[in-house]
């Protein structure tokens, strides 16, 4: 279960995203959803969000999202990176646990070619 300190930290982070970057409500909700799920998982292991280490993030990815598409895994990683960079800036953590985490390989998306008839 998510711990109160983590919930407050997530609220502060989402507020900072809204104030600094003016992100849309859906984007803010997605950030909150991903971080709340991570905080709940960490809480079930007796840890706070700001106490997460690289090993915790790897274990979470395997435990919760092993079968996810590479694009979903990368989106979640981007959320976590942004959060931990913010937490570092706010001096809530001393080191960013996402620094050595690599993104998942995604298949190359090549634009489909169109026929001459479609061009005309």
mmCIF file with all atom_site columns, N, CA, C and O in Angstrom, residues 3 32 35 40 42 45-46 49 51 57 61 63 66 76-78 84 92 95 98-99 108 110-111 115:
data_model
loop_
_atom_site.group_PDB
_atom_site.id
_atom_site.type_symbol
_atom_site.label_atom_id
_atom_site.label_alt_id
_atom_site.label_comp_id
_atom_site.label_asym_id
_atom_site.label_entity_id
_atom_site.label_seq_id
_atom_site.pdbx_PDB_ins_code
_atom_site.Cartn_x
_atom_site.Cartn_y
_atom_site.Cartn_z
_atom_site.occupancy
_atom_site.B_iso_or_equiv
_atom_site.pdbx_formal_charge
_atom_site.auth_seq_id
_atom_site.auth_comp_id
_atom_site.auth_asym_id
_atom_site.auth_atom_id
_atom_site.pdbx_PDB_model_num
ATOM 1   N N  . UNK A 1 3   ? 2.457  4.711  0.817   1.00 0.00 ? 3   UNK A N  1
ATOM 2   C CA . UNK A 1 3   ? 2.642  5.384  2.082   1.00 0.00 ? 3   UNK A CA 1
ATOM 3   C C  . UNK A 1 3   ? 2.389  6.880  1.908   1.00 0.00 ? 3   UNK A C  1
ATOM 4   O O  . UNK A 1 3   ? 2.644  7.451  0.850   1.00 0.00 ? 3   UNK A O  1
ATOM 5   N N  . UNK A 1 32  ? 1.006  10.720 -12.499 1.00 0.00 ? 32  UNK A N  1
ATOM 6   C CA . UNK A 1 32  ? 0.542  10.351 -11.162 1.00 0.00 ? 32  UNK A CA 1
ATOM 7   C C  . UNK A 1 32  ? 0.248  8.851  -11.081 1.00 0.00 ? 32  UNK A C  1
ATOM 8   O O  . UNK A 1 32  ? 0.639  8.184  -10.124 1.00 0.00 ? 32  UNK A O  1
ATOM 9   N N  . UNK A 1 35  ? 3.580  6.777  -11.068 1.00 0.00 ? 35  UNK A N  1
ATOM 10  C CA . UNK A 1 35  ? 4.328  6.945  -9.820  1.00 0.00 ? 35  UNK A CA 1
ATOM 11  C C  . UNK A 1 35  ? 3.579  6.350  -8.630  1.00 0.00 ? 35  UNK A C  1
ATOM 12  O O  . UNK A 1 35  ? 4.196  5.779  -7.728  1.00 0.00 ? 35  UNK A O  1
ATOM 13  N N  . UNK A 1 40  ? 3.143  2.300  -4.506  1.00 0.00 ? 40  UNK A N  1
ATOM 14  C CA . UNK A 1 40  ? 2.379  1.237  -3.844  1.00 0.00 ? 40  UNK A CA 1
ATOM 15  C C  . UNK A 1 40  ? 3.198  -0.055 -3.799  1.00 0.00 ? 40  UNK A C  1
ATOM 16  O O  . UNK A 1 40  ? 3.228  -0.749 -2.772  1.00 0.00 ? 40  UNK A O  1
ATOM 17  N N  . UNK A 1 42  ? 6.494  -0.296 -3.930  1.00 0.00 ? 42  UNK A N  1
ATOM 18  C CA . UNK A 1 42  ? 7.583  -0.085 -2.978  1.00 0.00 ? 42  UNK A CA 1
ATOM 19  C C  . UNK A 1 42  ? 7.054  -0.148 -1.548  1.00 0.00 ? 42  UNK A C  1
ATOM 20  O O  . UNK A 1 42  ? 7.699  -0.723 -0.669  1.00 0.00 ? 42  UNK A O  1
ATOM 21  N N  . UNK A 1 45  ? 6.804  -3.358 -0.010  1.00 0.00 ? 45  UNK A N  1
ATOM 22  C CA . UNK A 1 45  ? 8.121  -3.884 0.366   1.00 0.00 ? 45  UNK A CA 1
ATOM 23  C C  . UNK A 1 45  ? 8.756  -3.041 1.483   1.00 0.00 ? 45  UNK A C  1
ATOM 24  O O  . UNK A 1 45  ? 9.964  -3.131 1.727   1.00 0.00 ? 45  UNK A O  1
ATOM 25  N N  . UNK A 1 46  ? 7.938  -2.188 2.115   1.00 0.00 ? 46  UNK A N  1
ATOM 26  C CA . UNK A 1 46  ? 8.406  -1.390 3.243   1.00 0.00 ? 46  UNK A CA 1
ATOM 27  C C  . UNK A 1 46  ? 9.308  -0.232 2.875   1.00 0.00 ? 46  UNK A C  1
ATOM 28  O O  . UNK A 1 46  ? 10.110 0.213  3.686   1.00 0.00 ? 46  UNK A O  1
ATOM 29  N N  . UNK A 1 49  ? 8.990  5.948  -1.921  1.00 0.00 ? 49  UNK A N  1
ATOM 30  C CA . UNK A 1 49  ? 9.349  6.264  -3.306  1.00 0.00 ? 49  UNK A CA 1
ATOM 31  C C  . UNK A 1 49  ? 10.741 6.879  -3.392  1.00 0.00 ? 49  UNK A C  1
ATOM 32  O O  . UNK A 1 49  ? 11.541 6.500  -4.242  1.00 0.00 ? 49  UNK A O  1
ATOM 33  N N  . UNK A 1 51  ? 13.180 6.429  -1.554  1.00 0.00 ? 51  UNK A N  1
ATOM 34  C CA . UNK A 1 51  ? 14.221 5.489  -1.123  1.00 0.00 ? 51  UNK A CA 1
ATOM 35  C C  . UNK A 1 51  ? 14.545 4.463  -2.199  1.00 0.00 ? 51  UNK A C  1
ATOM 36  O O  . UNK A 1 51  ? 15.418 3.611  -2.000  1.00 0.00 ? 51  UNK A O  1
ATOM 37  N N  . UNK A 1 57  ? 13.947 -0.483 -8.985  1.00 0.00 ? 57  UNK A N  1
ATOM 38  C CA . UNK A 1 57  ? 13.287 -0.148 -10.248 1.00 0.00 ? 57  UNK A CA 1
ATOM 39  C C  . UNK A 1 57  ? 13.352 -1.312 -11.225 1.00 0.00 ? 57  UNK A C  1
ATOM 40  O O  . UNK A 1 57  ? 12.378 -1.594 -11.938 1.00 0.00 ? 57  UNK A O  1
ATOM 41  N N  . UNK A 1 61  ? 10.076 -3.418 -12.582 1.00 0.00 ? 61  UNK A N  1
ATOM 42  C CA . UNK A 1 61  ? 9.825  -3.601 -14.010 1.00 0.00 ? 61  UNK A CA 1
ATOM 43  C C  . UNK A 1 61  ? 9.593  -5.072 -14.339 1.00 0.00 ? 61  UNK A C  1
ATOM 44  O O  . UNK A 1 61  ? 8.685  -5.408 -15.106 1.00 0.00 ? 61  UNK A O  1
ATOM 45  N N  . UNK A 1 63  ? 8.675  -7.490 -12.125 1.00 0.00 ? 63  UNK A N  1
ATOM 46  C CA . UNK A 1 63  ? 7.519  -8.001 -11.396 1.00 0.00 ? 63  UNK A CA 1
ATOM 47  C C  . UNK A 1 63  ? 6.195  -7.523 -11.981 1.00 0.00 ? 63  UNK A C  1
ATOM 48  O O  . UNK A 1 63  ? 5.227  -8.273 -12.040 1.00 0.00 ? 63  UNK A O  1
ATOM 49  N N  . UNK A 1 66  ? 6.728  -7.173 -17.072 1.00 0.00 ? 66  UNK A N  1
ATOM 50  C CA . UNK A 1 66  ? 7.599  -8.022 -17.897 1.00 0.00 ? 66  UNK A CA 1
ATOM 51  C C  . UNK A 1 66  ? 7.056  -8.216 -19.302 1.00 0.00 ? 66  UNK A C  1
ATOM 52  O O  . UNK A 1 66  ? 7.806  -8.272 -20.262 1.00 0.00 ? 66  UNK A O  1
ATOM 53  N N  . UNK A 1 76  ? 7.165  4.553  -19.142 1.00 0.00 ? 76  UNK A N  1
ATOM 54  C CA . UNK A 1 76  ? 7.264  4.493  -17.683 1.00 0.00 ? 76  UNK A CA 1
ATOM 55  C C  . UNK A 1 76  ? 8.656  4.910  -17.208 1.00 0.00 ? 76  UNK A C  1
ATOM 56  O O  . UNK A 1 76  ? 8.781  5.648  -16.236 1.00 0.00 ? 76  UNK A O  1
ATOM 57  N N  . UNK A 1 77  ? 9.679  4.448  -17.908 1.00 0.00 ? 77  UNK A N  1
ATOM 58  C CA . UNK A 1 77  ? 11.040 4.819  -17.540 1.00 0.00 ? 77  UNK A CA 1
ATOM 59  C C  . UNK A 1 77  ? 11.234 6.329  -17.662 1.00 0.00 ? 77  UNK A C  1
ATOM 60  O O  . UNK A 1 77  ? 11.887 6.948  -16.817 1.00 0.00 ? 77  UNK A O  1
ATOM 61  N N  . UNK A 1 78  ? 10.650 6.930  -18.683 1.00 0.00 ? 78  UNK A N  1
ATOM 62  C CA . UNK A 1 78  ? 10.753 8.392  -18.851 1.00 0.00 ? 78  UNK A CA 1
ATOM 63  C C  . UNK A 1 78  ? 10.094 9.111  -17.672 1.00 0.00 ? 78  UNK A C  1
ATOM 64  O O  . UNK A 1 78  ? 10.615 10.124 -17.181 1.00 0.00 ? 78  UNK A O  1
ATOM 65  N N  . UNK A 1 84  ? 12.826 11.333 -10.680 1.00 0.00 ? 84  UNK A N  1
ATOM 66  C CA . UNK A 1 84  ? 14.043 11.272 -9.876  1.00 0.00 ? 84  UNK A CA 1
ATOM 67  C C  . UNK A 1 84  ? 14.980 12.445 -10.158 1.00 0.00 ? 84  UNK A C  1
ATOM 68  O O  . UNK A 1 84  ? 15.701 12.887 -9.258  1.00 0.00 ? 84  UNK A O  1
ATOM 69  N N  . UNK A 1 92  ? 15.639 15.728 -2.355  1.00 0.00 ? 92  UNK A N  1
ATOM 70  C CA . UNK A 1 92  ? 14.916 14.662 -1.663  1.00 0.00 ? 92  UNK A CA 1
ATOM 71  C C  . UNK A 1 92  ? 15.706 13.354 -1.728  1.00 0.00 ? 92  UNK A C  1
ATOM 72  O O  . UNK A 1 92  ? 15.465 12.446 -0.939  1.00 0.00 ? 92  UNK A O  1
ATOM 73  N N  . UNK A 1 95  ? 21.146 10.581 -5.068  1.00 0.00 ? 95  UNK A N  1
ATOM 74  C CA . UNK A 1 95  ? 21.607 10.037 -6.349  1.00 0.00 ? 95  UNK A CA 1
ATOM 75  C C  . UNK A 1 95  ? 20.392 9.575  -7.154  1.00 0.00 ? 95  UNK A C  1
ATOM 76  O O  . UNK A 1 95  ? 19.402 9.114  -6.590  1.00 0.00 ? 95  UNK A O  1
ATOM 77  N N  . UNK A 1 98  ? 17.943 6.109  -11.774 1.00 0.00 ? 98  UNK A N  1
ATOM 78  C CA . UNK A 1 98  ? 17.617 5.773  -13.169 1.00 0.00 ? 98  UNK A CA 1
ATOM 79  C C  . UNK A 1 98  ? 18.786 5.979  -14.120 1.00 0.00 ? 98  UNK A C  1
ATOM 80  O O  . UNK A 1 98  ? 18.671 5.660  -15.303 1.00 0.00 ? 98  UNK A O  1
ATOM 81  N N  . UNK A 1 99  ? 19.907 6.500  -13.627 1.00 0.00 ? 99  UNK A N  1
ATOM 82  C CA . UNK A 1 99  ? 21.015 6.870  -14.515 1.00 0.00 ? 99  UNK A CA 1
ATOM 83  C C  . UNK A 1 99  ? 21.514 5.723  -15.381 1.00 0.00 ? 99  UNK A C  1
ATOM 84  O O  . UNK A 1 99  ? 21.844 5.919  -16.541 1.00 0.00 ? 99  UNK A O  1
ATOM 85  N N  . UNK A 1 108 ? 12.063 -0.359 -35.438 1.00 0.00 ? 108 UNK A N  1
ATOM 86  C CA . UNK A 1 108 ? 12.157 0.871  -36.219 1.00 0.00 ? 108 UNK A CA 1
ATOM 87  C C  . UNK A 1 108 ? 10.842 1.110  -36.940 1.00 0.00 ? 108 UNK A C  1
ATOM 88  O O  . UNK A 1 108 ? 10.308 0.224  -37.589 1.00 0.00 ? 108 UNK A O  1
ATOM 89  N N  . UNK A 1 110 ? 9.156  2.824  -39.864 1.00 0.00 ? 110 UNK A N  1
ATOM 90  C CA . UNK A 1 110 ? 9.461  3.422  -41.156 1.00 0.00 ? 110 UNK A CA 1
ATOM 91  C C  . UNK A 1 110 ? 8.142  3.881  -41.782 1.00 0.00 ? 110 UNK A C  1
ATOM 92  O O  . UNK A 1 110 ? 7.165  3.129  -41.780 1.00 0.00 ? 110 UNK A O  1
ATOM 93  N N  . UNK A 1 111 ? 8.119  5.082  -42.334 1.00 0.00 ? 111 UNK A N  1
ATOM 94  C CA . UNK A 1 111 ? 6.879  5.533  -42.957 1.00 0.00 ? 111 UNK A CA 1
ATOM 95  C C  . UNK A 1 111 ? 6.507  4.638  -44.128 1.00 0.00 ? 111 UNK A C  1
ATOM 96  O O  . UNK A 1 111 ? 7.371  4.161  -44.865 1.00 0.00 ? 111 UNK A O  1
ATOM 97  N N  . UNK A 1 115 ? 1.306  5.069  -53.178 1.00 0.00 ? 115 UNK A N  1
ATOM 98  C CA . UNK A 1 115 ? 1.376  4.846  -54.621 1.00 0.00 ? 115 UNK A CA 1
ATOM 99  C C  . UNK A 1 115 ? 1.269  6.175  -55.375 1.00 0.00 ? 115 UNK A C  1
ATOM 100 O O  . UNK A 1 115 ? 0.891  7.200  -54.805 1.00 0.00 ? 115 UNK A O  1
#
